[in-house]
Coordinates of C-alpha atoms in Angstrom, one line a residue:
M4 CA 112.8 125.5 89.5
S5 CA 110.6 125.6 92.6
A6 CA 109.3 128.9 93.6
R7 CA 111.1 130.1 96.8
S8 CA 109.6 133.5 97.2
Q9 CA 110.6 133.8 100.8
N10 CA 114.1 132.2 100.6
T11 CA 116.4 135.1 101.2
P12 CA 118.9 135.1 104.0
A13 CA 116.8 137.6 106.0
T14 CA 113.5 135.7 105.6
R15 CA 115.2 132.4 106.3
R16 CA 116.1 133.9 109.7
T17 CA 112.7 135.2 110.4
R18 CA 111.0 131.9 109.6
R19 CA 113.2 129.8 111.8
V20 CA 110.8 130.1 114.6
L21 CA 111.3 126.9 116.5
A22 CA 111.8 127.6 120.2
A23 CA 115.5 127.4 121.0
A24 CA 114.8 125.5 124.2
A25 CA 112.8 123.0 122.9
G26 CA 107.0 107.3 84.5
L27 CA 104.4 104.4 85.3
A28 CA 102.1 105.5 87.9
T29 CA 98.4 105.4 88.8
V30 CA 96.8 108.8 88.3
G31 CA 94.0 109.7 90.6
A32 CA 91.5 112.3 89.7
L33 CA 89.4 113.9 92.4
V34 CA 85.7 114.3 92.1
A35 CA 84.9 117.0 94.6
A36 CA 83.0 120.3 94.9
M37 CA 84.5 123.2 92.9
P38 CA 85.1 126.6 94.4
A39 CA 82.1 128.9 94.1
G40 CA 81.8 130.4 90.6
A41 CA 84.5 128.2 89.0
A42 CA 83.8 126.2 85.9
S43 CA 85.7 123.0 85.0
G44 CA 88.4 123.7 82.5
D45 CA 87.8 127.5 82.8
R46 CA 91.5 128.3 82.3
H47 CA 90.8 131.1 79.9
G48 CA 87.7 132.4 81.6
G49 CA 89.2 135.4 83.4
H50 CA 88.7 139.0 82.7
H51 CA 90.4 140.6 79.6
G52 CA 91.5 137.2 78.3
K53 CA 93.7 136.4 81.3
P54 CA 93.6 132.8 82.5
R55 CA 91.5 132.4 85.6
T56 CA 93.4 129.3 86.9
V57 CA 97.0 128.3 87.2
D58 CA 98.4 124.8 87.8
V59 CA 100.6 124.6 90.9
Q60 CA 103.0 121.6 90.9
L61 CA 103.3 120.0 94.3
L62 CA 106.3 117.7 94.6
S63 CA 106.5 115.6 97.8
F64 CA 108.3 112.8 99.6
N65 CA 108.5 111.4 103.1
D66 CA 110.5 109.2 105.4
L67 CA 114.0 109.8 103.9
H68 CA 115.6 108.8 107.2
G69 CA 119.0 110.3 106.2
N70 CA 119.4 107.9 103.3
L71 CA 121.8 110.1 101.3
E72 CA 123.3 107.1 99.5
P73 CA 121.1 104.5 97.7
P74 CA 119.6 102.1 100.3
A75 CA 121.3 98.7 100.3
G76 CA 119.7 95.4 99.5
S77 CA 116.0 94.9 99.2
S78 CA 115.4 98.1 101.2
G79 CA 116.5 99.9 98.0
N80 CA 114.0 98.3 95.7
V81 CA 110.5 99.4 94.5
S82 CA 107.8 97.0 93.3
E83 CA 106.3 98.0 89.9
I84 CA 103.2 96.4 88.3
Q85 CA 103.9 95.9 84.6
P86 CA 101.2 96.2 81.8
D87 CA 100.9 92.4 81.7
G88 CA 100.2 92.3 85.5
T89 CA 103.5 90.9 86.6
V90 CA 105.5 92.7 89.3
T91 CA 109.2 93.6 88.9
S92 CA 111.7 95.0 91.4
V93 CA 113.4 98.3 90.5
P94 CA 116.5 99.7 92.3
A95 CA 115.7 103.2 93.5
G96 CA 116.7 106.0 95.8
G97 CA 119.8 108.1 96.7
V98 CA 119.8 111.9 96.9
E99 CA 122.0 112.1 93.8
Y100 CA 119.1 110.7 91.9
L101 CA 116.3 112.3 93.9
A102 CA 117.8 115.7 93.2
T103 CA 117.9 115.0 89.5
S104 CA 114.3 113.7 89.5
L105 CA 113.0 116.7 91.3
R106 CA 114.9 119.2 89.2
T107 CA 113.8 117.5 86.0
A108 CA 110.1 117.4 87.2
R109 CA 110.2 121.1 87.9
G110 CA 111.1 121.9 84.3
G111 CA 108.4 124.0 82.6
N112 CA 106.4 124.5 85.8
P113 CA 106.5 128.2 86.8
Y114 CA 104.5 127.4 90.0
S115 CA 106.2 124.5 91.8
V116 CA 106.5 123.9 95.5
T117 CA 108.2 120.9 97.2
A118 CA 107.0 119.5 100.5
A119 CA 107.8 116.6 102.8
A120 CA 105.8 114.7 105.4
G121 CA 108.3 113.9 108.2
D122 CA 111.0 111.5 109.3
L123 CA 113.5 113.1 107.0
V124 CA 116.1 112.6 109.6
G125 CA 116.5 110.1 112.4
A126 CA 117.3 106.3 112.3
S127 CA 119.8 107.4 109.6
P128 CA 122.7 105.5 108.2
L129 CA 126.1 106.3 109.6
L130 CA 127.0 108.9 106.9
S131 CA 124.2 111.1 108.3
G132 CA 123.7 109.7 111.8
L133 CA 127.3 110.1 112.8
F134 CA 127.0 113.8 112.3
H135 CA 123.6 114.2 113.9
D136 CA 122.0 114.5 110.5
E137 CA 123.6 117.7 109.5
P138 CA 124.5 116.2 106.1
T139 CA 120.9 115.4 105.4
V140 CA 119.6 118.9 106.3
E141 CA 122.3 120.3 104.0
A142 CA 121.1 118.0 101.2
L143 CA 117.5 119.0 101.7
N144 CA 118.5 122.7 101.4
K145 CA 120.2 121.9 98.1
L146 CA 117.0 120.0 97.0
N147 CA 115.1 123.3 97.4
L148 CA 112.7 121.8 99.9
D149 CA 110.1 124.5 100.7
V150 CA 108.4 123.1 103.7
A151 CA 108.4 119.9 105.9
G152 CA 106.2 118.5 108.6
V153 CA 107.9 116.8 111.5
G154 CA 107.7 113.0 112.0
N155 CA 108.3 111.0 115.2
H156 CA 112.0 110.5 114.3
E157 CA 112.6 114.2 114.3
F158 CA 112.3 113.9 118.1
D159 CA 114.8 111.1 118.5
E160 CA 117.3 113.5 120.1
G161 CA 114.8 115.8 121.7
A162 CA 113.3 119.2 121.0
V163 CA 116.5 121.1 121.7
E164 CA 118.4 119.2 119.0
L165 CA 115.4 119.6 116.6
A166 CA 115.7 123.3 117.3
R167 CA 119.4 123.2 116.3
L168 CA 118.5 121.4 113.0
Q169 CA 116.1 124.2 112.2
N170 CA 118.1 127.2 113.4
G171 CA 121.7 126.0 112.9
G172 CA 124.8 126.1 115.1
C173 CA 127.3 123.5 116.0
H174 CA 126.5 120.4 118.2
P175 CA 126.5 121.4 121.9
V176 CA 128.7 118.4 122.8
E177 CA 130.6 117.4 119.7
G178 CA 131.0 120.9 118.3
C179 CA 131.5 121.7 114.6
F180 CA 132.3 118.7 112.4
E181 CA 134.1 120.6 109.7
E182 CA 136.9 123.0 110.6
G183 CA 135.9 126.6 109.9
K184 CA 132.3 125.8 109.1
E185 CA 129.2 126.3 111.3
F186 CA 126.1 124.3 110.6
E187 CA 123.6 126.7 109.0
G188 CA 120.4 124.8 109.8
A189 CA 117.4 124.2 107.5
D190 CA 116.4 126.8 104.9
F191 CA 112.9 125.4 105.0
P192 CA 110.4 125.7 107.9
Y193 CA 109.7 122.6 109.9
L194 CA 106.0 122.5 111.0
A195 CA 104.5 120.8 114.0
A196 CA 101.1 122.1 114.7
N197 CA 100.1 119.4 117.2
V198 CA 103.3 119.4 119.3
T199 CA 103.2 121.9 122.2
K200 CA 105.3 122.6 125.4
E201 CA 103.6 121.1 128.4
K202 CA 104.5 124.2 130.5
T203 CA 103.2 126.9 128.2
G204 CA 100.9 125.1 125.8
K205 CA 102.5 126.8 122.9
P206 CA 103.7 125.0 119.7
I207 CA 107.4 124.3 119.6
L208 CA 107.3 125.0 115.9
K209 CA 105.3 127.0 113.5
P210 CA 101.9 125.2 113.0
Y211 CA 101.6 126.3 109.4
T212 CA 103.2 128.4 106.7
V213 CA 101.9 130.0 103.5
W214 CA 103.7 129.6 100.2
R215 CA 103.2 132.5 97.8
K216 CA 104.0 133.3 94.2
N217 CA 102.5 136.0 92.0
G218 CA 99.4 136.2 94.0
V219 CA 99.0 132.4 94.5
K220 CA 98.7 131.4 98.1
I221 CA 98.8 127.9 99.5
G222 CA 98.8 127.1 103.2
F223 CA 100.7 124.1 104.6
I224 CA 99.8 122.6 108.0
G225 CA 102.2 120.0 109.4
V226 CA 101.4 117.4 112.1
T227 CA 103.1 114.2 113.4
L228 CA 101.1 111.3 114.7
E229 CA 99.5 111.7 118.0
G230 CA 101.1 108.4 119.2
T231 CA 104.6 109.7 118.9
P232 CA 105.3 109.3 122.6
D233 CA 104.6 105.6 122.2
I234 CA 107.3 105.1 119.6
V235 CA 110.1 107.6 120.7
S236 CA 112.3 107.2 123.8
A237 CA 111.1 109.1 126.8
N238 CA 114.0 111.6 126.7
G239 CA 113.1 112.6 123.1
I240 CA 109.6 113.8 124.0
K241 CA 110.2 115.1 127.5
G242 CA 108.3 118.2 128.3
L243 CA 106.2 117.9 125.1
K244 CA 102.5 117.1 124.5
F245 CA 101.2 115.6 121.3
H246 CA 97.6 116.4 120.2
D247 CA 94.9 114.8 118.0
E248 CA 95.8 115.2 114.3
V249 CA 92.3 115.9 113.0
D250 CA 91.4 118.4 115.7
T251 CA 94.7 120.3 115.1
I252 CA 94.5 120.4 111.4
N253 CA 90.8 121.5 111.5
R254 CA 91.7 124.3 113.9
Y255 CA 94.5 125.7 111.8
A256 CA 92.6 125.3 108.6
R257 CA 89.9 127.5 110.0
E258 CA 92.6 130.1 111.0
L259 CA 94.1 130.0 107.5
D260 CA 90.6 130.4 106.0
R261 CA 89.9 133.5 108.2
K262 CA 93.2 134.9 106.9
G263 CA 92.1 134.5 103.3
V264 CA 94.1 131.4 102.5
K265 CA 91.6 129.1 100.9
S266 CA 94.0 126.6 99.4
I267 CA 95.4 124.2 102.0
V268 CA 97.6 121.1 102.1
A269 CA 98.1 119.0 105.2
L270 CA 101.5 117.3 105.8
I271 CA 100.7 114.4 108.1
H272 CA 103.2 112.0 109.5
E273 CA 100.8 109.1 109.7
G274 CA 99.8 106.7 106.9
G275 CA 98.1 103.6 105.7
S276 CA 98.6 100.3 104.1
P277 CA 97.5 99.7 100.5
A278 CA 96.4 96.2 99.4
S279 CA 99.5 95.9 97.2
T280 CA 103.1 97.0 97.9
A281 CA 103.5 98.0 94.2
Y282 CA 103.9 101.8 94.0
N283 CA 101.6 102.0 91.0
Y284 CA 98.8 99.9 92.4
D285 CA 95.3 101.5 91.9
C286 CA 94.1 101.9 95.5
D287 CA 90.9 103.6 94.2
S288 CA 89.5 100.3 92.9
P289 CA 86.7 99.4 92.9
G290 CA 85.9 102.7 94.5
P291 CA 87.7 105.8 96.0
G292 CA 90.0 104.7 98.7
D293 CA 88.8 101.1 98.8
G294 CA 92.3 99.8 98.4
I295 CA 93.9 101.4 101.5
S296 CA 93.4 100.7 105.2
G297 CA 95.1 101.9 108.4
P298 CA 95.1 105.1 110.5
I299 CA 95.1 107.6 107.6
A300 CA 91.9 106.2 106.2
E301 CA 90.0 107.4 109.3
I302 CA 92.0 110.5 109.8
A303 CA 91.3 111.7 106.2
K304 CA 87.5 111.2 106.8
G305 CA 87.6 113.6 109.7
I306 CA 89.7 116.5 108.2
T307 CA 87.7 119.5 107.1
P308 CA 86.9 119.9 103.4
K309 CA 88.8 123.2 103.6
V310 CA 91.9 121.1 103.2
D311 CA 92.5 120.2 99.6
A312 CA 95.1 117.4 99.7
L313 CA 96.9 115.3 102.3
V314 CA 100.6 114.4 102.0
T315 CA 101.3 111.5 104.4
G316 CA 104.0 109.2 105.6
H317 CA 105.2 107.0 108.5
T318 CA 104.1 103.6 107.1
H319 CA 106.8 103.6 104.4
Q320 CA 104.1 102.7 101.8
A321 CA 103.4 104.0 98.4
Y322 CA 99.9 105.2 97.4
V323 CA 98.0 107.8 95.5
C324 CA 94.4 107.4 96.7
T325 CA 91.2 109.5 97.0
I326 CA 89.5 109.1 100.4
P327 CA 86.2 110.9 101.0
D328 CA 86.3 114.0 103.2
P329 CA 83.5 114.6 105.8
S330 CA 81.2 115.9 103.0
G331 CA 81.6 112.7 101.1
K332 CA 83.7 114.2 98.3
P333 CA 86.9 112.3 97.4
R334 CA 90.2 114.1 98.3
M335 CA 93.8 113.2 97.2
V336 CA 95.9 111.3 99.8
T337 CA 99.5 110.4 98.9
S338 CA 102.6 108.8 100.2
A339 CA 105.9 108.2 98.5
S340 CA 107.3 105.1 100.2
S341 CA 110.6 105.8 102.0
F342 CA 114.3 106.4 101.8
G343 CA 113.9 108.7 98.7
K344 CA 112.9 105.9 96.4
L345 CA 109.8 107.7 95.1
Y346 CA 108.5 111.2 94.8
T347 CA 104.9 112.3 94.2
D348 CA 103.9 114.9 91.5
T349 CA 100.5 116.4 92.2
T350 CA 98.8 119.1 90.1
L351 CA 96.8 121.6 92.1
T352 CA 94.7 123.8 89.9
Y353 CA 94.4 127.2 91.6
D354 CA 91.5 129.5 90.9
K355 CA 92.7 133.1 91.1
R356 CA 89.2 134.5 91.7
T357 CA 88.2 132.2 94.6
H358 CA 91.8 131.6 95.8
D359 CA 90.8 127.9 96.2
I360 CA 91.8 124.7 94.5
V361 CA 89.6 123.3 91.8
R362 CA 89.4 119.9 93.3
T363 CA 87.8 118.3 90.2
S364 CA 91.1 119.0 88.4
V365 CA 93.5 117.6 91.0
T366 CA 95.7 114.8 89.7
S367 CA 98.6 113.0 91.2
A368 CA 101.1 110.2 90.5
N369 CA 104.1 108.6 92.2
H370 CA 107.3 108.3 90.2
I371 CA 110.4 106.1 90.8
V372 CA 113.7 107.8 91.6
R373 CA 115.5 105.6 89.2
R374 CA 119.3 105.0 89.4
D375 CA 119.8 104.9 85.6
Q376 CA 119.5 108.7 85.3
P377 CA 122.4 111.2 85.7
K378 CA 123.6 111.9 89.3
A379 CA 123.4 115.5 90.6
Q380 CA 127.0 116.6 90.9
D381 CA 126.4 118.8 94.0
M382 CA 125.0 115.8 95.8
T383 CA 127.8 113.6 94.7
D384 CA 130.2 116.2 96.1
L385 CA 128.3 116.5 99.4
I386 CA 128.3 112.7 99.9
A387 CA 132.1 112.5 99.1
R388 CA 132.9 115.3 101.6
W389 CA 131.0 113.7 104.5
N390 CA 132.2 110.2 103.6
K391 CA 135.7 111.4 103.9
L392 CA 135.0 112.5 107.5
A393 CA 133.2 109.3 108.3
A394 CA 135.6 106.8 106.6
P395 CA 137.9 106.1 109.6
I396 CA 135.0 104.9 111.6
A397 CA 132.6 103.6 108.9
S398 CA 135.1 101.3 107.2
R399 CA 136.2 99.3 110.2
P400 CA 135.4 95.6 109.7
Q401 CA 133.1 94.0 112.4
G402 CA 132.5 90.5 111.1
W403 CA 131.6 88.4 108.0
I404 CA 128.4 87.0 106.5
S405 CA 127.9 84.4 103.8
A406 CA 124.9 85.9 102.1
D407 CA 122.4 88.8 102.3
I408 CA 120.5 88.8 105.6
A409 CA 117.1 90.4 105.2
G410 CA 115.9 92.8 107.9
R411 CA 114.0 95.9 106.8
G412 CA 113.5 94.4 103.4
S413 CA 111.7 91.3 104.7
T414 CA 107.9 91.5 104.8
E415 CA 107.5 88.3 107.0
P416 CA 106.7 88.5 110.7
E417 CA 110.0 86.7 111.5
K418 CA 113.0 88.2 109.8
P419 CA 116.4 86.6 109.5
L420 CA 118.2 89.7 110.6
G421 CA 115.8 90.0 113.5
N422 CA 116.8 86.6 114.7
L423 CA 120.5 87.4 114.4
I424 CA 120.1 90.6 116.4
A425 CA 118.1 88.8 119.1
D426 CA 120.6 86.0 119.3
A427 CA 123.4 88.6 119.6
Q428 CA 121.6 90.3 122.5
L429 CA 121.0 87.0 124.3
A430 CA 124.6 85.9 123.9
G431 CA 125.9 89.3 125.1
L432 CA 123.7 89.5 128.2
A433 CA 123.4 85.8 129.2
P434 CA 126.5 85.7 131.4
A435 CA 125.6 86.1 135.1
D436 CA 127.7 89.3 135.4
K437 CA 126.0 90.8 132.3
G438 CA 122.4 90.2 133.4
G439 CA 121.8 86.5 133.2
A440 CA 119.3 86.8 130.3
Q441 CA 117.4 83.7 129.3
L442 CA 115.8 85.2 126.2
A443 CA 115.9 88.4 124.2
L444 CA 113.2 90.5 122.4
M445 CA 113.9 92.9 119.6
N446 CA 111.4 95.5 118.2
P447 CA 111.1 95.2 114.4
G448 CA 111.0 98.9 113.9
G449 CA 114.6 99.1 115.3
I450 CA 115.9 97.1 112.3
R451 CA 116.5 99.8 109.7
S452 CA 118.2 97.9 106.9
D453 CA 119.4 94.6 105.6
L454 CA 123.0 93.2 105.9
V455 CA 124.2 92.9 102.3
F456 CA 126.9 90.5 101.2
K457 CA 128.2 92.7 98.3
A458 CA 130.9 95.2 99.4
S459 CA 129.7 98.8 99.9
G460 CA 133.2 100.1 99.5
G461 CA 136.7 98.6 99.4
E462 CA 136.2 96.2 102.3
G463 CA 135.4 93.1 100.2
D464 CA 132.3 91.0 99.8
G465 CA 130.9 89.5 102.9
V466 CA 132.5 91.9 105.3
V467 CA 130.2 93.8 107.7
T468 CA 131.6 97.2 108.4
Y469 CA 130.9 99.4 111.3
G470 CA 129.0 101.7 109.0
E471 CA 126.8 98.8 107.8
A472 CA 126.1 97.6 111.3
F473 CA 125.3 101.2 112.3
T474 CA 122.8 101.5 109.5
V475 CA 121.0 98.4 110.8
Q476 CA 120.9 99.7 114.4
P477 CA 121.4 103.5 114.4
F478 CA 119.7 104.4 117.7
T479 CA 122.4 103.2 120.1
N480 CA 119.8 102.1 122.6
M481 CA 121.3 100.8 125.8
M482 CA 120.5 97.2 126.5
N483 CA 118.4 96.2 129.6
V484 CA 118.0 92.9 131.3
V485 CA 114.8 92.7 133.4
D486 CA 112.6 90.4 135.4
L487 CA 109.3 89.5 133.8
T488 CA 106.8 86.9 135.0
G489 CA 105.7 84.2 132.6
A490 CA 102.3 85.9 132.6
Q491 CA 103.8 89.3 131.7
L492 CA 105.8 87.5 128.9
L493 CA 102.7 86.0 127.5
T494 CA 100.9 89.4 127.7
T495 CA 103.9 90.9 125.8
L496 CA 103.4 88.5 123.0
Q497 CA 99.6 89.3 122.9
Q498 CA 100.3 93.0 122.8
Q499 CA 102.1 92.5 119.5
V500 CA 98.7 91.9 117.9
S501 CA 96.2 93.7 120.2
G502 CA 95.4 97.1 121.6
S503 CA 97.2 99.8 119.7
N504 CA 99.0 97.1 117.6
E505 CA 95.9 95.2 116.5
A506 CA 95.5 97.1 113.2
S507 CA 99.2 97.0 112.4
P508 CA 100.9 94.2 114.4
K509 CA 104.4 94.7 115.7
I510 CA 105.9 91.2 115.8
L511 CA 108.9 91.1 118.1
Q512 CA 112.0 89.3 116.9
V513 CA 112.9 86.5 119.4
S514 CA 116.1 84.8 120.3
K515 CA 116.7 81.1 119.7
G516 CA 114.9 78.8 122.2
L517 CA 111.7 80.9 122.2
S518 CA 109.0 79.6 120.0
Y519 CA 105.2 80.0 119.5
T520 CA 102.4 79.9 117.0
L521 CA 100.9 83.1 115.5
D522 CA 97.4 82.5 114.1
L523 CA 96.5 85.3 111.8
T524 CA 93.1 83.8 111.1
K525 CA 92.0 85.0 114.5
T526 CA 91.7 88.5 115.9
G527 CA 93.4 90.5 118.7
A528 CA 95.2 88.7 121.5
A529 CA 93.7 85.4 120.4
R530 CA 96.2 85.4 117.5
I531 CA 98.8 84.2 120.0
V532 CA 98.3 80.5 120.7
V533 CA 99.2 80.6 124.4
D534 CA 99.9 76.9 125.0
S535 CA 102.3 77.0 122.1
V536 CA 104.7 79.4 123.7
K537 CA 107.8 77.6 124.9
L538 CA 111.3 78.4 126.0
N539 CA 113.9 75.7 125.2
G540 CA 111.0 73.2 124.8
A541 CA 109.3 73.9 128.1
A542 CA 106.0 75.7 128.3
I543 CA 106.1 79.2 129.8
D544 CA 105.0 79.1 133.4
P545 CA 102.9 82.2 134.2
A546 CA 104.1 82.2 137.8
K547 CA 107.8 81.8 137.1
T548 CA 110.2 84.7 136.7
Y549 CA 112.3 85.0 133.6
R550 CA 115.3 87.2 132.8
V551 CA 114.7 89.0 129.5
A552 CA 117.0 91.2 127.5
M553 CA 115.7 94.1 125.4
N554 CA 116.7 97.6 124.5
E555 CA 115.7 100.5 126.7
F556 CA 113.0 101.6 124.2
L557 CA 111.1 98.4 124.7
A558 CA 111.8 98.3 128.4
G559 CA 110.1 101.7 128.6
G560 CA 106.9 100.3 127.0
G561 CA 107.7 101.6 123.5
D562 CA 105.7 100.4 120.5
G563 CA 102.6 99.7 122.5
F564 CA 104.1 97.1 124.9
A565 CA 102.8 98.7 128.1
V566 CA 103.3 95.5 130.1
L567 CA 107.1 95.8 129.7
K568 CA 107.1 98.9 131.9
E569 CA 106.1 96.6 134.8
H570 CA 109.5 94.9 134.8
T571 CA 111.7 94.7 137.9
N572 CA 115.3 94.2 138.8
K573 CA 116.7 96.0 135.8
L574 CA 120.4 95.8 134.8
V575 CA 121.7 98.2 132.2
G576 CA 124.2 96.8 129.8
A577 CA 126.2 97.9 126.7
S578 CA 124.5 99.5 123.7
D579 CA 122.6 97.4 121.2
L580 CA 125.1 98.3 118.5
D581 CA 128.1 97.3 120.7
V582 CA 126.5 94.0 121.6
F583 CA 125.7 93.3 117.9
N584 CA 129.3 94.1 116.8
A585 CA 130.8 92.0 119.6
Y586 CA 128.7 89.1 118.5
L587 CA 129.8 89.4 114.8
A588 CA 133.4 89.6 115.9
A589 CA 133.1 86.5 118.2
N590 CA 131.1 84.3 115.9
S591 CA 132.4 84.9 112.4
S592 CA 135.6 85.0 110.4
A593 CA 136.6 85.2 106.8
T594 CA 136.7 81.4 106.6
A595 CA 133.6 80.9 108.7
P596 CA 131.1 83.6 108.0
I597 CA 127.7 83.8 109.6
A598 CA 124.9 82.4 107.4
P599 CA 121.4 83.8 107.4
P600 CA 119.5 82.3 110.4
A601 CA 116.6 80.1 109.7
T602 CA 113.2 81.6 110.4
D603 CA 111.6 78.8 112.3
R604 CA 110.8 80.3 115.7
I605 CA 107.4 81.7 114.9
T606 CA 104.9 79.4 113.2
V607 CA 102.5 81.5 111.2
I608 CA 99.0 80.3 110.4
R609 CA 97.3 82.3 107.6

């Protein structure tokens, strides 16, 4: 089992320091400088025949997003490269299986620590989200998680709610969800080294923690992406400041070093994109880190060599890569996809004389959380207990579909479920008394799952339940209808693929009637073919005013769409989830279900 040397009730209380107000996998081997005086393979080179080094097992995962049950549809599959080069899809995930995987992996490893790199909660399915993610924190405690960095979604409900998840206590508005039980909070420390209070400049969480066992010391520094304010609603980050990831990690690495902690792991909620979506793709081919791009590639190159490994997340990708540190020596950088579908097993060889990691000996691999293994009974019981509480709401039918409608599971710029959501928003907000919308825009990151035809419970195939609709749109963003000029609308489309979104485009899902061409052979704003943008067959007039429906996150300039903050004449409507459910009810029946919408609104040139 994992070492939890500080996990007594007393020490749990002392380390909850968040301010109250606020097996087929690619194995990567590092080739880096060894600690002074260490010799490769010198496991029996200590004094009096005692081994000089011990292997510390680091198990890690990221971006669970409250997925206690196996993710539905294509969102719950992992791509795996076979020995003959073909790629197969493997069903994965669910905490019943994740618990079994981690517990099995720990067997025979006296030094084992489990860490996570953010977004463990937030944007969660109804089973967790309905209860403000208390079920997920309870599950993470049972998983023996030792430490976690925060991600952007840990701030969805603000710093005060994050403090409650750490420290415990019943919800300030909804109270205790189970009679006679008070939420205990997280046994593990949440770390947020680069998040401070604007008024005091002090971190809202511990910046780092030190894991100890039998004289072995490993420091963990946790940061979220500096751009969190751009992707979280304004209320969620009010009064907080987010700092540069590299500068922050380097600062606290120096502090740990001064305290004699020479072995350091950074938990970074920012990631990259490997050239293949297969979890066992070799992203060190032809050379170290050559097969990965995105923000983490640059961040890794700036983090001090004092840090021995980076556990990352945010992009929901799977990779085990070695990216050169500032001295040019490769260093392990990992990510375990999302939703509990993978976990990473990294071996850190610890030199007891230098107290540092022998980086030439570090190896790592991602492993699938397979669903053909036994379920962990304690997790099965946990899910059943919370499902019983959620059932009266979760099982209510909302509408009918004739087949799977891909959303999160689609890798194309235009997603069938995105079109359905945008159409629902347009339909709900087009009436004059509802805002008079002429078109609707939906951010792709707000689509958290697929709609799956197969029944999830006893509702019957094709029935969309409230719980399933909630899983697709869990944020309950209020809908806005605003005035935008044609010029602002064109700029909005260009901001999908330029500025902060150029490296990783965020293609808005658009309602029926809006069409344009996306030319991916070009760069930046030029990817939008301006004269192709039309609404109901007519070219967009830059001088004309249009009524546009969108959620409040987008209207506030979220996801890098700064021009949307320039809107005028705002009308606030119902929540996105209510609008979606109303559309399902009005436009489907058991005999006339909704079919997956065609994806013919955005013409893509590659």
